[in-house]
Short mmCIF file of C-alpha atoms in Angstrom, two decimals:
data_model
loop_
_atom_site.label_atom_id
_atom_site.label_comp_id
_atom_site.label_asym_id
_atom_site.label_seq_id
_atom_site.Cartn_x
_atom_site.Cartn_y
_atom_site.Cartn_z
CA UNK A 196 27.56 -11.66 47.41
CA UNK A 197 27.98 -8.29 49.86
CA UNK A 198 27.22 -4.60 48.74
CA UNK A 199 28.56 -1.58 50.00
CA UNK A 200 24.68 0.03 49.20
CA UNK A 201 23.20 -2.11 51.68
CA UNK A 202 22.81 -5.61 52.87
CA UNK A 203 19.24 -6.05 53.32
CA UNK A 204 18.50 -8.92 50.45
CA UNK A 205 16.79 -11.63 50.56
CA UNK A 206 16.83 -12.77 46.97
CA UNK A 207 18.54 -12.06 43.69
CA UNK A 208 17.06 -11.88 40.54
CA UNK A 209 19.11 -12.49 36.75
CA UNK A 210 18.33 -10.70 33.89
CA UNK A 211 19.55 -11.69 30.32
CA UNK A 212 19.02 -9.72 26.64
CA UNK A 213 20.29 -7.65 24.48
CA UNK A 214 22.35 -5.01 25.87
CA UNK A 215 20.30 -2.31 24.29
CA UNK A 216 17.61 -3.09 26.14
CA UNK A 217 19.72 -4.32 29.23
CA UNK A 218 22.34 -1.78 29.54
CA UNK A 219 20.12 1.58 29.83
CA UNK A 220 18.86 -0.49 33.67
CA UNK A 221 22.37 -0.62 34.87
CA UNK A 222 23.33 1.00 37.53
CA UNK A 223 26.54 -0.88 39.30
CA UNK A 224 28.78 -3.34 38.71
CA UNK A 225 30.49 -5.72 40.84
CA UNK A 226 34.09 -5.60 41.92
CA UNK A 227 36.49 -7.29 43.85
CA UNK A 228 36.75 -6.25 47.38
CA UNK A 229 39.86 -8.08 49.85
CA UNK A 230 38.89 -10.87 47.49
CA UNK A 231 35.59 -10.45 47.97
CA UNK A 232 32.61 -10.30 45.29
CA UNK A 233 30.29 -7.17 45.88
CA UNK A 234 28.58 -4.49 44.71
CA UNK A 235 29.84 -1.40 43.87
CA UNK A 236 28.71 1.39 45.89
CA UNK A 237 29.19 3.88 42.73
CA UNK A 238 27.03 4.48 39.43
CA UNK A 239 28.14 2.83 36.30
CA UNK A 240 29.67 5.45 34.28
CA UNK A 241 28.31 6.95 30.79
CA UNK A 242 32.19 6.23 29.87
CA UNK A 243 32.10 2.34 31.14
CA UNK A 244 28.45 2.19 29.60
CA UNK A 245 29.80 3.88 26.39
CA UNK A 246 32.53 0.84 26.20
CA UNK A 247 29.82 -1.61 26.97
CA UNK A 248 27.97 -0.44 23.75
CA UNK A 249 30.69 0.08 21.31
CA UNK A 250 32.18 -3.49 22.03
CA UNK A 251 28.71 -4.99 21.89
CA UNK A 252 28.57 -2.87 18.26
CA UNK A 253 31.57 -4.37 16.96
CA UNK A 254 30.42 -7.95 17.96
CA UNK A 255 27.26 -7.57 16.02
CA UNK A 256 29.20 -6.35 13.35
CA UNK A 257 31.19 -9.61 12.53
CA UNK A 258 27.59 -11.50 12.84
CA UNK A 259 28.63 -12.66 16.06
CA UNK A 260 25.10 -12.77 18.47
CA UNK A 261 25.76 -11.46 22.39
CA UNK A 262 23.93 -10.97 25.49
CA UNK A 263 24.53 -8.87 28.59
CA UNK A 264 23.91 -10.62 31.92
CA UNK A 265 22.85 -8.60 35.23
CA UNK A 266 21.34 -9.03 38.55
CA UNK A 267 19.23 -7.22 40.97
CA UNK A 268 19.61 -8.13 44.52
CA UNK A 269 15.85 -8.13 46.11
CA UNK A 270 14.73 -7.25 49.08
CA UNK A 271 11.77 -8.84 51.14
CA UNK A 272 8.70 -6.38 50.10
CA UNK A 273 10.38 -6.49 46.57
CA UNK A 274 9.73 -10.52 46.38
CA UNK A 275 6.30 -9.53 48.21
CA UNK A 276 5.45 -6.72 45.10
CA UNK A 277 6.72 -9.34 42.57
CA UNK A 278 4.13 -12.17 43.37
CA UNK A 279 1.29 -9.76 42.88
CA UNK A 280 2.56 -9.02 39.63
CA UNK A 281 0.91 -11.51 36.98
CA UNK A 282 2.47 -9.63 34.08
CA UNK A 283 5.73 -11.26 32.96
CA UNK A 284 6.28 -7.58 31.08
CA UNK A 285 5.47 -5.69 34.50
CA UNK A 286 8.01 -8.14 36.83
CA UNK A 287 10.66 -7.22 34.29
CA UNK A 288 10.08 -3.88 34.46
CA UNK A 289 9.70 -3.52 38.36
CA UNK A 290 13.32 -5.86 38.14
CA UNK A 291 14.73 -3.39 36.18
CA UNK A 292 13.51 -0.47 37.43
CA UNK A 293 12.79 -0.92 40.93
CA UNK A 294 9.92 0.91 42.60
CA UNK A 295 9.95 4.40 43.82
CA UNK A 296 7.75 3.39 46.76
CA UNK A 297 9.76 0.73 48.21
CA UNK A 298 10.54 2.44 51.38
CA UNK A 299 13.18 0.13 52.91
CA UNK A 300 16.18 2.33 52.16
CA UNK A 301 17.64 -0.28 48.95
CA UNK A 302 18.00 0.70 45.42
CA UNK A 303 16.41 -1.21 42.78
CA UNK A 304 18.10 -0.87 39.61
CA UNK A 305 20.52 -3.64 38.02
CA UNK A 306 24.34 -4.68 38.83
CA UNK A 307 26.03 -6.01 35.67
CA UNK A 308 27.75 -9.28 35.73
CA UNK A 309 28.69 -10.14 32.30
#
């Protein structure tokens, strides 16, 4: 996996649920680049997000039960904040959030992947 944010990642985390709770955390997407899998360097839209929701709505409506998968490439002093983190609650939330004090120069907010 590249990104066209940056490539300083060490580890990749996957996060599964309900894409009300999922889809507000998303920030990219990934895309095919020369054949390539990365990371989008632009936001998710409100339109794309929009889509996400609607066709999640519809799904719920026939009964049918869906998740939204996404990822969060993590850098080195992310995987160093995470183990100091005994809170499964807090992890998810740093994951999904990212920290404002991370000061090596990647975003931390989640890529959806399915």
């Amino acid at each position: 996996l590249k990104s066209n944010i940056d490539s300083c990642y060490t580890h990749i985390a996957v996060v599964k649920g309900a894409a009300d709770k999922i889809l507000p955390n998303i920030r990219y997407t990934l895309c095919d680049e020369d054949g390539e899998c990365v990371i989008d360097s632009a936001d998710m839209s409100l339109t794309e997000k929009a889509c996400i929701t609607e066709t999640f709505e519809e799904f719920g409506a026939k009964g049918l039960r869906s998740l939204l998968l996404s990822m969060r490439p993590l850098t080195a002093s992310d995987m160093c904040a995470l183990r100091g983190v005994e809170s499964a609650g807090e992890r998810l939330e740093y994951i999904c959030k990212g920290d404002s004090s991370n000061q090596d120069g990647c975003v931390g907010q989640l890529c959806l992947v399915g």
